[in-house]
Coordinates of C-alpha atoms in Angstrom, one line a residue:
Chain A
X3 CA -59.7 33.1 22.1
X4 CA -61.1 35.6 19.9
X5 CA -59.0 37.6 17.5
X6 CA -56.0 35.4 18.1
X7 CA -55.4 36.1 14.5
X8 CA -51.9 35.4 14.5
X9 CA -51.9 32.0 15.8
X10 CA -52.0 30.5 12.4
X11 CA -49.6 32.2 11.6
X12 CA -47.4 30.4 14.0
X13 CA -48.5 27.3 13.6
X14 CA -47.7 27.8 9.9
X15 CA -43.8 28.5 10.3
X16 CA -43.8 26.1 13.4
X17 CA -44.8 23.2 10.3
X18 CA -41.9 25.1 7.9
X19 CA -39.4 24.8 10.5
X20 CA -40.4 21.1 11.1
X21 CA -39.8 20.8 7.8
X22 CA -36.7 22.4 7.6
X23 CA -35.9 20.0 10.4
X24 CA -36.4 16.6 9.0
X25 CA -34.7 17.8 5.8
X26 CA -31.5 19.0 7.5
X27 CA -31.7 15.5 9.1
X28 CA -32.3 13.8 6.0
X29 CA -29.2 15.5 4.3
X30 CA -26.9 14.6 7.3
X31 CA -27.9 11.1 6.8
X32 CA -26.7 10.9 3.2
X33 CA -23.5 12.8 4.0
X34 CA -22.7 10.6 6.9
X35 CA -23.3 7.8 4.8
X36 CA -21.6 8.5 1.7
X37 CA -18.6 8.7 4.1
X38 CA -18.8 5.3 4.9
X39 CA -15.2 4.0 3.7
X40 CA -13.4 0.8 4.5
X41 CA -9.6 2.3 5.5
X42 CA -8.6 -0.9 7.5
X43 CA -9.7 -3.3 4.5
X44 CA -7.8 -0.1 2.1
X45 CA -4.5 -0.1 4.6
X46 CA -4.4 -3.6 4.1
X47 CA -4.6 -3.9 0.5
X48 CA -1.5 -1.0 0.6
X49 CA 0.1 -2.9 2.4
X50 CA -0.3 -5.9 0.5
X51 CA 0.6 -4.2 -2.6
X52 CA 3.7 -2.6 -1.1
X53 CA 4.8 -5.8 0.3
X54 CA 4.6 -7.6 -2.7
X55 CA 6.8 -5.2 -5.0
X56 CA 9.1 -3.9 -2.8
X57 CA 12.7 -3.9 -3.1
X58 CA 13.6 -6.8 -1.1
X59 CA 10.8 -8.8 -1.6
X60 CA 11.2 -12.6 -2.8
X61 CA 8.9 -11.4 -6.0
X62 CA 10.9 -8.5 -6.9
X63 CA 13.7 -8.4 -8.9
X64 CA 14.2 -4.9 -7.9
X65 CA 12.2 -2.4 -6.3
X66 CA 8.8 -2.3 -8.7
X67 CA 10.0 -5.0 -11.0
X68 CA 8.4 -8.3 -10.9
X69 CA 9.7 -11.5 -11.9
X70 CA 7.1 -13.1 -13.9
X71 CA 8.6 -16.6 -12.7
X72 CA 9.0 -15.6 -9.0
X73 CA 5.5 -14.6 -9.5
X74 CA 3.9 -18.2 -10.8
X75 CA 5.2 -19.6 -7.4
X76 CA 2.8 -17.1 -5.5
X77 CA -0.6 -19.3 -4.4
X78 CA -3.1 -18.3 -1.8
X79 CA -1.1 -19.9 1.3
X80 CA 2.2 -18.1 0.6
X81 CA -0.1 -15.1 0.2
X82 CA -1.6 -15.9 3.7
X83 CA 1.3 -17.1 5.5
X84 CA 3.8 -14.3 4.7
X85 CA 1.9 -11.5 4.0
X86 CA 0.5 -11.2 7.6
X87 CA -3.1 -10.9 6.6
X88 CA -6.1 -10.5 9.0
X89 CA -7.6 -14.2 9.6
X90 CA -10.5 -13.2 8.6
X91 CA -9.7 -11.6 5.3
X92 CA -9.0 -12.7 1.6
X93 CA -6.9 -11.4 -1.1
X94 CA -6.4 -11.8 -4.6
X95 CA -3.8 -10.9 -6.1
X96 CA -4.2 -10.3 -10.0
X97 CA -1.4 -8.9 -12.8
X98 CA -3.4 -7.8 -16.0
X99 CA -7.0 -9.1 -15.0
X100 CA -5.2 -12.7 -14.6
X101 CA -5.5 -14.3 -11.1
X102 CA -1.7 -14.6 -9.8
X103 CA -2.9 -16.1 -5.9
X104 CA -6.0 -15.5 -4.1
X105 CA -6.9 -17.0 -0.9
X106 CA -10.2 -17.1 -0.9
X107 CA -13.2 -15.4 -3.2
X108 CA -13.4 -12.1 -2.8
X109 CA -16.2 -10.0 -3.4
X110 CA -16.5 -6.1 -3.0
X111 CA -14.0 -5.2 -0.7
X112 CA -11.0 -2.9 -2.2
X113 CA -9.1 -2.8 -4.9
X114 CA -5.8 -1.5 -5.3
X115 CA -3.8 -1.0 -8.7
X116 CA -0.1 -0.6 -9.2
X117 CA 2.0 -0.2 -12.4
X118 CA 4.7 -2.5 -12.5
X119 CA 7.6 -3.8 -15.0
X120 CA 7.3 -7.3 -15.6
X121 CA 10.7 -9.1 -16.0
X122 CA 10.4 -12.2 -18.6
X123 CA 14.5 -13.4 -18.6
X124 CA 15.1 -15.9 -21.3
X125 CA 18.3 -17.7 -22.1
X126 CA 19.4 -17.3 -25.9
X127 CA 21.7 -18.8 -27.9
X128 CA 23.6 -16.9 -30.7
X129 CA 26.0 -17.9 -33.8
X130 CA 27.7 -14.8 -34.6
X131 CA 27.9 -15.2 -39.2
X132 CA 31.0 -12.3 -38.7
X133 CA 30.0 -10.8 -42.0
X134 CA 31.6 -7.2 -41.0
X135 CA 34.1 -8.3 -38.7
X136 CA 35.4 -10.5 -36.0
X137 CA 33.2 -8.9 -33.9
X138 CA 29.2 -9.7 -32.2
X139 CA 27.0 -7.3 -30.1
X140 CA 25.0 -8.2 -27.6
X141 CA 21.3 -6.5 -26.8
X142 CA 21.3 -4.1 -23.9
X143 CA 21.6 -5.3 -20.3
X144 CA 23.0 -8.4 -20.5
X145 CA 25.6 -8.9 -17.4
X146 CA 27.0 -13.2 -18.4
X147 CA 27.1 -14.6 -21.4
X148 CA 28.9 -18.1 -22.1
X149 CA 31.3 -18.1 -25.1
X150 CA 31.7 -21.6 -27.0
X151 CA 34.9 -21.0 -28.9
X152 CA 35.6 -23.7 -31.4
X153 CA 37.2 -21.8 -34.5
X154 CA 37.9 -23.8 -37.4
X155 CA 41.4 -25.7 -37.5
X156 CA 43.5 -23.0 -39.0
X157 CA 42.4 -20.2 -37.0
X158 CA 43.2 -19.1 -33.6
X159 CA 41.4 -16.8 -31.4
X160 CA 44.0 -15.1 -28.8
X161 CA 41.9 -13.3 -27.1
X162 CA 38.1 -11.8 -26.7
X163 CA 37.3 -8.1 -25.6
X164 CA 34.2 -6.5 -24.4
X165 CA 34.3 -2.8 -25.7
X166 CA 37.8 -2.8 -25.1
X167 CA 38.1 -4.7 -22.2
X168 CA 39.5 -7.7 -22.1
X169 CA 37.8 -10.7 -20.8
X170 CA 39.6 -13.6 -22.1
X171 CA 43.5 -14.2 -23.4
X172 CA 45.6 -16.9 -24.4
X173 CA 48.2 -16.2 -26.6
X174 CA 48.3 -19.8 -27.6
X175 CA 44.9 -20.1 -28.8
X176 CA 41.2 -19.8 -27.1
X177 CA 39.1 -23.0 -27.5
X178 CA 36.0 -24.5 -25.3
X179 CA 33.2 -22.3 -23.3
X180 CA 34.1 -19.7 -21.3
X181 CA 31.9 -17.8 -19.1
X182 CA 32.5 -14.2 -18.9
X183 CA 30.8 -11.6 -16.8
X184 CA 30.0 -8.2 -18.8
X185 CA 28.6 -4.7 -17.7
X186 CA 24.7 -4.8 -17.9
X187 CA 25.1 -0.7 -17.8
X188 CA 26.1 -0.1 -21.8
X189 CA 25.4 -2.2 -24.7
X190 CA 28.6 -4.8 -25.1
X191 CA 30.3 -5.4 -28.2
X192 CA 32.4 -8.8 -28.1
X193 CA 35.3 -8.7 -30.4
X194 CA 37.3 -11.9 -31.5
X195 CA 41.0 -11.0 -31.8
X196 CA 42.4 -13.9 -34.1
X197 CA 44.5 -14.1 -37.2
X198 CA 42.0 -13.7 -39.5
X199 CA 38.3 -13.8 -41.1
X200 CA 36.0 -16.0 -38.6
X201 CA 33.7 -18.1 -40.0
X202 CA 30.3 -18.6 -38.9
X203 CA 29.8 -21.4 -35.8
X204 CA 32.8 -20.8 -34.8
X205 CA 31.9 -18.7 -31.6
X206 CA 28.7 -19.9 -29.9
X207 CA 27.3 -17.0 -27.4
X208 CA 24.7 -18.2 -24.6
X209 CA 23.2 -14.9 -22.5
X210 CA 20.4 -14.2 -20.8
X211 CA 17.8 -12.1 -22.3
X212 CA 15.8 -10.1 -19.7
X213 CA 12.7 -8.3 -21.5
X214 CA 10.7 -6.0 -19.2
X215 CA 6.9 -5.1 -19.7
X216 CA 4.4 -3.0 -17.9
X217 CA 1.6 -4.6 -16.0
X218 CA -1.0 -4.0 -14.1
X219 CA -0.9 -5.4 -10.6
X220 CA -4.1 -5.6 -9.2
X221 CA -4.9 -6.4 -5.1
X222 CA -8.1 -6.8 -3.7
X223 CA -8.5 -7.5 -0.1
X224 CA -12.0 -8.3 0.8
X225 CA -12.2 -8.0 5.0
Chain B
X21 CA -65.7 45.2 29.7
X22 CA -62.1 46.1 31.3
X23 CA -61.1 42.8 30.4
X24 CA -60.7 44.0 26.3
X25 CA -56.9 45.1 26.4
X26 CA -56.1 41.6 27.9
X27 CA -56.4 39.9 24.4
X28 CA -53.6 41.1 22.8
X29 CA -51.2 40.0 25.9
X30 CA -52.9 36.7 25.9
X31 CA -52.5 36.5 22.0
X32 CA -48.5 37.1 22.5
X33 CA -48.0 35.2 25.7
X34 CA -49.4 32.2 23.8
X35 CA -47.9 32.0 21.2
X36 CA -44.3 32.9 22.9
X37 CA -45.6 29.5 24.9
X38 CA -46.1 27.9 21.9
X39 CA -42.5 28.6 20.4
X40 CA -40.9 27.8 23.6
X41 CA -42.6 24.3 23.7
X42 CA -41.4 24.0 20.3
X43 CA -38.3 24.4 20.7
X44 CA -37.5 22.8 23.7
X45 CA -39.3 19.4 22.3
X46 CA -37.1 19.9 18.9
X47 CA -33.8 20.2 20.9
X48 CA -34.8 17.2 23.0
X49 CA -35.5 14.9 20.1
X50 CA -32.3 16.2 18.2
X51 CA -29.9 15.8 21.3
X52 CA -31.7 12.7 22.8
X53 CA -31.9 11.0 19.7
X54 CA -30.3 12.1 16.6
X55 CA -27.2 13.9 17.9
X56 CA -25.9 10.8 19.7
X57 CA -26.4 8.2 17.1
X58 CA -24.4 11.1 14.1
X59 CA -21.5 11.3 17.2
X60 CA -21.4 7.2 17.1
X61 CA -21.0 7.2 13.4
X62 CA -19.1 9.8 13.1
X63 CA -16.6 8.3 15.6
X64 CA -16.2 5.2 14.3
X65 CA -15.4 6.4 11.1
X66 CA -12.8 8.3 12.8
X67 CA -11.5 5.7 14.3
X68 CA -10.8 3.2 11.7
X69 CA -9.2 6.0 10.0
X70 CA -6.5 6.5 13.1
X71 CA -6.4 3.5 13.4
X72 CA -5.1 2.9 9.7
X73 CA -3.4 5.8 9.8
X74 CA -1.9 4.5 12.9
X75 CA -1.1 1.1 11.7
X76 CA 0.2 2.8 8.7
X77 CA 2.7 5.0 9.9
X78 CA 4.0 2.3 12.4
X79 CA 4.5 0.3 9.3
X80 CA 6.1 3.2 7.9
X81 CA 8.6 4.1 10.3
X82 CA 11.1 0.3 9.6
X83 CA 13.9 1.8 7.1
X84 CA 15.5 -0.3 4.4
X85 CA 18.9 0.5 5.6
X86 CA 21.1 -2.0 6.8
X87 CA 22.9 -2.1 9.7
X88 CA 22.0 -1.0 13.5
X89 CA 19.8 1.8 13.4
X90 CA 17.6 3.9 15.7
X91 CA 14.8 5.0 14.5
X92 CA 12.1 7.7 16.1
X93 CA 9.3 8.9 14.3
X94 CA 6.3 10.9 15.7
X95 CA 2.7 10.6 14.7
X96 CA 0.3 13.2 14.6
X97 CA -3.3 11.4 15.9
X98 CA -6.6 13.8 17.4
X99 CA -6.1 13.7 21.2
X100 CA -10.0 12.5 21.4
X101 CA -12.6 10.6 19.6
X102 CA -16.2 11.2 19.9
X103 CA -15.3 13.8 23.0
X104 CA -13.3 11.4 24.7
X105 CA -9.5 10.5 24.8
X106 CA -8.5 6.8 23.6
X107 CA -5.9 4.1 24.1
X108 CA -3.6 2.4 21.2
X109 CA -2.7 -1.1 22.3
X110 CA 0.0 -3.2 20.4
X111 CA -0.3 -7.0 21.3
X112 CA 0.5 -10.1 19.2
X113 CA 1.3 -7.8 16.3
X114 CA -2.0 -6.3 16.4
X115 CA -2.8 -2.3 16.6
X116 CA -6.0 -2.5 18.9
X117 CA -7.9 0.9 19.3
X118 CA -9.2 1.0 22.6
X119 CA -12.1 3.6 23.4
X120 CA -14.8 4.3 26.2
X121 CA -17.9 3.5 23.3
X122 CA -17.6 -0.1 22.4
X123 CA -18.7 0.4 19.2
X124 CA -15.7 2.5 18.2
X125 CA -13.2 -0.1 19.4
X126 CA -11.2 -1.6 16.4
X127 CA -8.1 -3.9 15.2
X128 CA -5.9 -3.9 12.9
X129 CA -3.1 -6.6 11.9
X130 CA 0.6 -4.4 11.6
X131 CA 2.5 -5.9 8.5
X132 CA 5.5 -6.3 9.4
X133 CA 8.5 -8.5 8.5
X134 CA 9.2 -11.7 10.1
X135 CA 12.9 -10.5 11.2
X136 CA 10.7 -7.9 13.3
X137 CA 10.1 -8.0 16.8
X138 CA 6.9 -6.0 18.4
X139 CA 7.0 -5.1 21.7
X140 CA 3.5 -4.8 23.4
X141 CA 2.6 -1.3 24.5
X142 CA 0.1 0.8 25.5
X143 CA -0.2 4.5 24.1
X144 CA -2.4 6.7 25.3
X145 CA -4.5 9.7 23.6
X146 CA -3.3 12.9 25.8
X147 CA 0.9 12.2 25.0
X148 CA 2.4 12.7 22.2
X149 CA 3.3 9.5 20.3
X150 CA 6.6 8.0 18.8
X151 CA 7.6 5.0 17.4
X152 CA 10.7 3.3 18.3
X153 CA 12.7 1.1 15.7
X154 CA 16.3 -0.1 16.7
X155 CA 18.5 -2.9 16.5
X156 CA 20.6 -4.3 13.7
X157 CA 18.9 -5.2 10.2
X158 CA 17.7 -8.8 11.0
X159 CA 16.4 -8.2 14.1
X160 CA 14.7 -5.3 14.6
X161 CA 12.4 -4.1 17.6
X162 CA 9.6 -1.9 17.0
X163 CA 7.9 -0.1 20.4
X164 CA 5.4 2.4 20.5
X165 CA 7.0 4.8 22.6
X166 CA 5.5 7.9 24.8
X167 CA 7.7 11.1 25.2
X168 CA 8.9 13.9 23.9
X169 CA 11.4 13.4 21.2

């Protein structure tokens, strides 16, 4: 074994490639487990999410557009019931960081965010004053509105016209409520066709007001 | 002393030996050990992510329109997992992935409306896959269906 002068040699790159070895190892390890996702427990929060604002869904008014009162009715077992989540899985369902319906805690687990319009519809009640005419318009998107005519004793109103159209007629004189249907596509102008200045009260208009808001619709499904 | 030119024979012929041992001990420990426990991983992985896909796509394939319909759509899914081929099971509204390695086996709930109907099928890795949806608008059958077009 004399003058086997390269032996160390050798066993010096065997150790660097046993190195090299372990670290290649070592890095697979991290990649493989940085890849560790959840896309069940992710399917099923898209799912949830897509349920809850699509089109025909019983908290939609339309597709995207949630109805803030639909959505106070939501609690964890309507979430669980028709939603067809895994039995073993929770949800929460949140719209701006406030808790709409969650059936159970959940903790990690993944978190899906959607923008949404919020629809707030209130009914409101107007008394035209007719300072610049017999005439009252109505804010944008309003499809009913219930007219209270009761003009004062000399006055008659013969008939009422939204932007042109005419929705109510009576030659002999208009008097009581009236519900009329209008487009919710353009911005409706009422006008009051009668034999002179209106005063004000004398035309009562009940619509609905439907304000929309963005908001944040959060779902977390923890499986 | 005709032994002397010997040495330098021995010198390579040991440490060839040497390398050889090496590298037949490394491979062992890499594909005895290592490789098979990556492939596992790396499998399962991939199969919760068919299987979403999967259950996805399924869920994808019900249209909005009224009426009768008939309604084939094809999925694009790896013929194997982990080297070997795999089944899709629908049963009680559940996409089951069913593979040779335990581990990877997985389920997944298919959201679907009430006014749905799910037939149970089998679909296996080596066909091509399509998804059947027909019937009229409140009552709809899904099927995962094998073939062509």
């Amino acid at each position: 074994v004399r003058a086997q002068t390269s032996l160390p040699a050798l066993g010096f790159s065997l150790l660097v490639l046993t190195a090299v070895l372990v670290f290649g190892v070592a890095v697979a390890d991290g990649a493989l487990l940085s890849a560790d996702r959840d896309p069940l427990e992710r399917q099923a929060a898209l799912d949830l999410s897509d349920r809850l604002v699509g089109a025909d869904a019983p908290l939609t008014d339309r597709e995207n557009v949630v109805n803030a009162t639909a959505l106070r009715t939501l609690d964890g077992q309507r979430l669980r019931a028709r939603y067809g989540l895994a039995s073993d899985a929770d949800a929460t369902v949140s719209l701006d960081g406030r808790t709409a319906a969650s059936t159970g805690e959940t903790r990690g687990g993944t978190t899906l965010t959607r923008l949404v319009l919020v629809r707030v519809a209130t009914n409101r009640t107007i008394q035209p004053g007719f300072s610049g005419g017999n005439r009252v318009t109505l804010p944008r998107r309003t499809d009913t509105a219930t007219l209270t005519l009761s003009p004062q004793s000399n006055r008659t109103i013969t008939a009422v016209r939204a932007n042109d159209r005419v929705v109510l007629r009576n030659a002999s004189g208009l008097r009581g409520t009236f519900d009329v249907s209008l487009s919710p596509f353009r911005t409706v102008t009422l006008r009051f066709a009668a034999d002179g200045p209106l005063t004000a009260g004398s035309v009562e208009v009940r619509y609905r007001a439907e304000r929309t808001r963005k908001g944040r619709l959060e779902v977390h499904v923890d499986a | 002393m005709d032994n002397r030119a010997v040495s330098p024979v021995v010198g390579k012929l040991l440490a060839a030996g040497l390398a050889v041992l090496y590298i037949a001990s490394a491979t062992g420990f890499l594909l005895g050990g290592v490789v098979p426990d990556y492939r596992d991983a790396a499998g399962d992985e991939l199969a919760e992510r068919v299987l979403a896909t999967a259950a996805g796509e399924i869920e994808a394939s019900l249209s909005a329109t009224d009426g009768r319909v008939t309604v084939r759509s094809r999925l694009d899914l790896p013929r194997t997992i982990r080297g070997d081929t795999y089944r899709l099971v629908v049963a009680n509204r559940t996409l089951r992935l069913v593979h040779p390695v335990d581990r990877l086996n997985a389920s997944a709930p298919l959201a679907l409306p009430p006014t749905v109907g799910v037939r149970d099928g089998t679909w296996n890795s080596t066909d091509p896959l399509s998804v059947r949806v027909s019937g009229p608008a409140g009552n709809r059958t899904l099927a995962l269906a094998e073939g062509s077009t």
